Coordinates of C-alpha atoms in Angstrom, one line a residue:
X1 CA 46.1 25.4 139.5
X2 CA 48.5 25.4 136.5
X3 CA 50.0 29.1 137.8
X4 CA 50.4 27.4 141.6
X5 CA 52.1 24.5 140.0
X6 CA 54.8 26.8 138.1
X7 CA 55.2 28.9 141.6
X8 CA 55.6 25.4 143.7
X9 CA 58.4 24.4 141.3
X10 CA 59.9 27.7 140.9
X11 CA 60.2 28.0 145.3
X12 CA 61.8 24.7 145.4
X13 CA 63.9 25.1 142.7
X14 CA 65.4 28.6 144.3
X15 CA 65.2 26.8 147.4
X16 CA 67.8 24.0 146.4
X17 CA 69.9 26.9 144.7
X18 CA 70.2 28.5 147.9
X19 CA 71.3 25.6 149.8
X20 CA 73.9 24.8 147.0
X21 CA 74.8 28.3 147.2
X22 CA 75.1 29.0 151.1
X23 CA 78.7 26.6 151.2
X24 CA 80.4 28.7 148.4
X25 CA 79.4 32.1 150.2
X26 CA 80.6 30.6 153.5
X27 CA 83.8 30.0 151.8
X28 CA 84.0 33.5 150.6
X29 CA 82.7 35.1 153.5
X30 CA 85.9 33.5 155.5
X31 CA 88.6 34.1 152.6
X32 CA 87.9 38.3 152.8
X33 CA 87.4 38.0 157.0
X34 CA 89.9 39.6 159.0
X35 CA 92.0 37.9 161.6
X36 CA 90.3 39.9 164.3
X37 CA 86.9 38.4 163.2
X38 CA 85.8 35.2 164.8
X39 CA 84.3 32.8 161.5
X40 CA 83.0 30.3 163.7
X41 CA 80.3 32.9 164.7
X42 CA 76.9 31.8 165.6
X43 CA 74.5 32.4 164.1
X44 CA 77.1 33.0 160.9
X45 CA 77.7 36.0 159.7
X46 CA 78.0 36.3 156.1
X47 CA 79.2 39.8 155.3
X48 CA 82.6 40.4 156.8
X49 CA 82.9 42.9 159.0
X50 CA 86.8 43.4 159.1
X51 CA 87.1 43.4 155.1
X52 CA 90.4 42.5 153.8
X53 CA 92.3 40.4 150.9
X54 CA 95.0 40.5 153.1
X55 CA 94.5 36.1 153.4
X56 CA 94.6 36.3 149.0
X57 CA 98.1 37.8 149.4
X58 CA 99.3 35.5 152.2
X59 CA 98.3 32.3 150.3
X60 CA 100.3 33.7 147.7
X61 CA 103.2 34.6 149.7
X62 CA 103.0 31.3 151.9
X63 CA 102.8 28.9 149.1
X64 CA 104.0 28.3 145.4
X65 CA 100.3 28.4 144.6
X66 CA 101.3 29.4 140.8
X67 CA 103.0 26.5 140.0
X68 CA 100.9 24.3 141.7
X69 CA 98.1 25.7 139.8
X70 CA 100.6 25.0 136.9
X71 CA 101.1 21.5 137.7
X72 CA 97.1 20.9 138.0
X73 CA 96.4 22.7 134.5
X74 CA 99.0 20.3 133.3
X75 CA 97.9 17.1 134.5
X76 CA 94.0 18.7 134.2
X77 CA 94.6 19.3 130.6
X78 CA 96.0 15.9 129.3
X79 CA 93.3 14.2 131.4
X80 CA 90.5 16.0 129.1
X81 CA 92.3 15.6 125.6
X82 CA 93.3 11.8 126.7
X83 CA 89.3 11.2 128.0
X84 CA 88.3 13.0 124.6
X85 CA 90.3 10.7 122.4
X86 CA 89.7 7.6 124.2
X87 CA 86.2 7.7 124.7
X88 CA 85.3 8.9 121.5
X89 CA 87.4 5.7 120.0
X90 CA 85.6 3.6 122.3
X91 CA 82.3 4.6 121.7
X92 CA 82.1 4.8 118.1
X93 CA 82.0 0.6 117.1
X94 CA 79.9 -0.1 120.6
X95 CA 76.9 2.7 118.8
X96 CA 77.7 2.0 114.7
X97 CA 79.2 -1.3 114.2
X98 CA 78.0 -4.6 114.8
X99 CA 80.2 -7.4 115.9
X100 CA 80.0 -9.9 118.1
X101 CA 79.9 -9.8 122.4
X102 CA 79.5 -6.0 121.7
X103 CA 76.5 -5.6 124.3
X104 CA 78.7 -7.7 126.5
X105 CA 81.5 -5.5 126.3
X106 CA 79.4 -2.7 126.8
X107 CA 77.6 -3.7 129.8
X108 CA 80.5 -4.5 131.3
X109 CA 82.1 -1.1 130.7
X110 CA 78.9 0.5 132.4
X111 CA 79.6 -2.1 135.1
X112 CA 83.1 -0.7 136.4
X113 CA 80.8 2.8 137.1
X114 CA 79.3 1.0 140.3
X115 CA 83.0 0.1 141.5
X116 CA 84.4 3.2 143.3
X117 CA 88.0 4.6 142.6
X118 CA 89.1 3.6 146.5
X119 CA 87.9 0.1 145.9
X120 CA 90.5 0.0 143.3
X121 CA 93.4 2.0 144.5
X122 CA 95.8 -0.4 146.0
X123 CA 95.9 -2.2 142.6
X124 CA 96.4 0.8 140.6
X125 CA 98.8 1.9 143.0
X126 CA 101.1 -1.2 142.9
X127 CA 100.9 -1.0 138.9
X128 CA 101.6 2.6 139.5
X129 CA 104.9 1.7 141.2
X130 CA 105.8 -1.4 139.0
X131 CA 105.6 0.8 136.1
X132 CA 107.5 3.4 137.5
X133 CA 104.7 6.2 137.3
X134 CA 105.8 8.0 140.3
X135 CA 107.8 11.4 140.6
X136 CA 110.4 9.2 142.2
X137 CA 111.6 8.7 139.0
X138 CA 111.5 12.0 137.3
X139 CA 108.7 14.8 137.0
X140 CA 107.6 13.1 133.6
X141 CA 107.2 10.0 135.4
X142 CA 105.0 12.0 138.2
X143 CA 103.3 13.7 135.9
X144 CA 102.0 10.2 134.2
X145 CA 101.5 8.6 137.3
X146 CA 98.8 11.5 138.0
X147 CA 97.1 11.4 134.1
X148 CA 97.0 8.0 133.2
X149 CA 94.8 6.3 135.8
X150 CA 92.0 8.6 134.8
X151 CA 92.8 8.9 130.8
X152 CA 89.1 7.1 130.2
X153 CA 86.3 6.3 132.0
X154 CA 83.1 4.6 131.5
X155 CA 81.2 7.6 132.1
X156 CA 82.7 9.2 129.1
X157 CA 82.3 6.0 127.0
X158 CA 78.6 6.0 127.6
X159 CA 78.1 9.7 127.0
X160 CA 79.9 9.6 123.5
X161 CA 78.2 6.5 122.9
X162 CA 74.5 8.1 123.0
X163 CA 75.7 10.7 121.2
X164 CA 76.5 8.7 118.3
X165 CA 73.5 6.9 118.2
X166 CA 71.7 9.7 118.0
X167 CA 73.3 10.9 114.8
X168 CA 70.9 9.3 111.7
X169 CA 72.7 6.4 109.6
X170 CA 71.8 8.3 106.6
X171 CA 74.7 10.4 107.2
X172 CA 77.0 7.9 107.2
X173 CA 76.0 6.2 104.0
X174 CA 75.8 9.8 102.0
X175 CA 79.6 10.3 103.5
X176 CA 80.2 6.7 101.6
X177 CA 78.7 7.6 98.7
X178 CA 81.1 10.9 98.6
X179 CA 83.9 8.7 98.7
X180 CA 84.8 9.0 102.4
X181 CA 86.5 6.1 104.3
X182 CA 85.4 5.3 107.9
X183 CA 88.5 7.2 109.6
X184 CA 87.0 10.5 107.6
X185 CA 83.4 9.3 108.1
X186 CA 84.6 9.5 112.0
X187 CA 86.7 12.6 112.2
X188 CA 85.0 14.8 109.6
X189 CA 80.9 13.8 109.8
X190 CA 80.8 12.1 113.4
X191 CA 82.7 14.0 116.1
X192 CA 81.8 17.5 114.6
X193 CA 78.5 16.6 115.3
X194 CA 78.8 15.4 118.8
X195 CA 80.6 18.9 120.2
X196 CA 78.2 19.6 123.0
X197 CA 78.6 15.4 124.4
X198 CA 82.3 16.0 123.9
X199 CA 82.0 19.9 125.9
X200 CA 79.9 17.8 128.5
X201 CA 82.5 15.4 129.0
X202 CA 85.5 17.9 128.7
X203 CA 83.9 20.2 131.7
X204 CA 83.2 17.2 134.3
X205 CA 86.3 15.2 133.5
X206 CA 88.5 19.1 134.1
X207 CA 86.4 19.4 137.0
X208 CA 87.3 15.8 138.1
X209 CA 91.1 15.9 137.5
X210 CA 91.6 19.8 138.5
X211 CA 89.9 19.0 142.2
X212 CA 91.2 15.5 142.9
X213 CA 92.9 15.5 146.4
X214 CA 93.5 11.4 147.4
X215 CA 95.6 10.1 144.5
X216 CA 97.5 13.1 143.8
X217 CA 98.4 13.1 147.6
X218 CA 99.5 9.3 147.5
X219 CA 101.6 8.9 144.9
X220 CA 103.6 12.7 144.7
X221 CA 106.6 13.0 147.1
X222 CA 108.0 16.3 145.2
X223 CA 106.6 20.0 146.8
X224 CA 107.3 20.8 143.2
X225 CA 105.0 18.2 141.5
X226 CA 102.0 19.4 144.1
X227 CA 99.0 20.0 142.3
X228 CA 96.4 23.0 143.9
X229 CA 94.5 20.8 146.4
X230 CA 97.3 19.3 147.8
X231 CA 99.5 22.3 147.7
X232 CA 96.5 23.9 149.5
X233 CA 96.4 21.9 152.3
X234 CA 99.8 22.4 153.4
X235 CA 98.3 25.4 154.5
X236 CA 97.0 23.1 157.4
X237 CA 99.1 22.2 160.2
X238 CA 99.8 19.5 162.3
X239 CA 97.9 21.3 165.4
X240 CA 96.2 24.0 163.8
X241 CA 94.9 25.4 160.6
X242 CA 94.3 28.9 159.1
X243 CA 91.0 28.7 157.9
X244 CA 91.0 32.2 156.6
X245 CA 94.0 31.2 154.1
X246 CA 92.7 27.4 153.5
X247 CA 89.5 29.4 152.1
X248 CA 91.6 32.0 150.0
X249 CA 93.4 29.0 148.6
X250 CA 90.2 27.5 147.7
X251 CA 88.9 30.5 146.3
X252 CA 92.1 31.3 144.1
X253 CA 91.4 26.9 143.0
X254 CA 87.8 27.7 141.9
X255 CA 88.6 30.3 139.4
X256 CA 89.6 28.1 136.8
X257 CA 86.6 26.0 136.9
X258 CA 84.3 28.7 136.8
X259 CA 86.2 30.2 133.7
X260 CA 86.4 27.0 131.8
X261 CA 82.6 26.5 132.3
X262 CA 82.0 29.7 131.0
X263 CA 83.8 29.0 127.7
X264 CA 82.0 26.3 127.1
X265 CA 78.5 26.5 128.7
X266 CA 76.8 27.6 125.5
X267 CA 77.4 23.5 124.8
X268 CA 76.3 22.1 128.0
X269 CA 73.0 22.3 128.4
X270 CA 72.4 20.9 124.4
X271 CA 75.1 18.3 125.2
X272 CA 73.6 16.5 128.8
X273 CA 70.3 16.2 126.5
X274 CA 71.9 14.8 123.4
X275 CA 70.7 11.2 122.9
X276 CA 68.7 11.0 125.6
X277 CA 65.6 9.8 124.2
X278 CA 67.5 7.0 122.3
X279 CA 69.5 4.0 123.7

């Protein structure tokens, strides 16, 4: 019973892998088809027959796709370090100081993660444009309007949060007893501890900011400030698309994902764990 068990669990996990899997081989099944091959094809055909990267070198011909990616590893980058910095900052007194309304405050924070990001656009747009955050005003300006919005989240705050509380008191008062102060306590004896929460929340908030479509395509009017999913779908036209390049484009986007996964996956799987069995 306990071997049948295992095998049940091992069909359905494959199973779900598959599924997640079959959209991503569609997507690169298209990108390497040849224009002679029809990719709406039913029952779909996976392996191409007309194999070509002739679609990689148009989308690189077509569109500034290298400084689009540019402009999204910009705006991707600051996004991280800002959600890093802010979280951790807000985390740290709502998990190891006491003072008062602080499981108001937090509860609230968790609050704003039921409100979606459309529900909340046309305010942060018109701040957007009172402030002067768009790349009307300069590429600085564009490139602000794109990081800011998304510089914290309550997501981040909560993750950092169980972290911390999962680190024993002890170590703070033995840091106090060496002498340290609470900014040293925090840089020196917290946060090096917390690494694989603060990997965790580096990889979903890249992933967030690198594949985010709506806001960047609102608030950019410059072909120069495009980042990769909007630059992307200019590959669509107004009464037709090439889905052969729109899936090389996608293709080309994906890479950096997958690569900054990789260099910090050995951190993931410890981090989405970390303090989850205290609260």
């Amino acid at each position: 019973m306990k071997h049948f068990k295992g095998f049940l669990i091992h069909i359905i996990l494959i199973t779900v892998c598959i599924l997640c899997l079959l959209p991503f081989l569609w997507l690169t099944s298209t990108a390497l088809k040849g224009a002679g091959e029809n990719i709406f094809a039913y029952p779909p055909v996976l392996i191409p027959e007309d194999f070509t990267f002739e679609n990689f070198r148009l989308v690189l011909v077509l569109v500034p796709i290298v400084g689009y990616a540019l402009n999204s590893f910009i705006v991707a980058a600051f996004t991280v370090v800002l959600n890093l910095i802010f979280s951790a900052l807000a985390a740290y007194p709502l998990a190891r100081m006491n003072f008062c309304g602080k499981n108001l405050v937090f509860f609230g924070i968790l609050a704003t993660i039921m409100v979606p990001f459309q529900a909340i656009m046309l305010p942060i747009y018109i701040i957007t444009l009172k402030l002067n955050l768009t790349d009307t005003y300069g590429n600085l300006n564009g490139y602000l309007g794109l990081i800011l919005p998304f510089a914290v989240n309550a997501f981040g705050i909560f993750l950092l949060r169980q972290a911390f509380l999962a680190i024993p008191k002890e170590l703070e008062e033995s840091a106090l007893i060496d002498g340290c102060n609470s900014l040293q306590i925090f840089f020196k004896v917290l946060l090096p501890l917390i690494k694989p929460s603060l990997a965790v929340l580096a990889i979903f908030t890249f992933i967030g900011s690198w594949g985010e479509f709506l806001w960047p395509s609102i608030i950019l009017t410059k072909d120069s400030l495009y980042t990769l999913p909007v630059g992307i779908n200019d590959l669509q036209g107004a009464f037709s698309a090439n889905y052969r390049l729109i899936a090389a484009g996608s293709m080309v986007s994906i890479i950096p994902i997958v690569v900054f996964f990789v260099a910090l996956q050995k951190y993931f799987i410890q981090g989405t764990t970390e303090g989850a069995v205290k609260g």
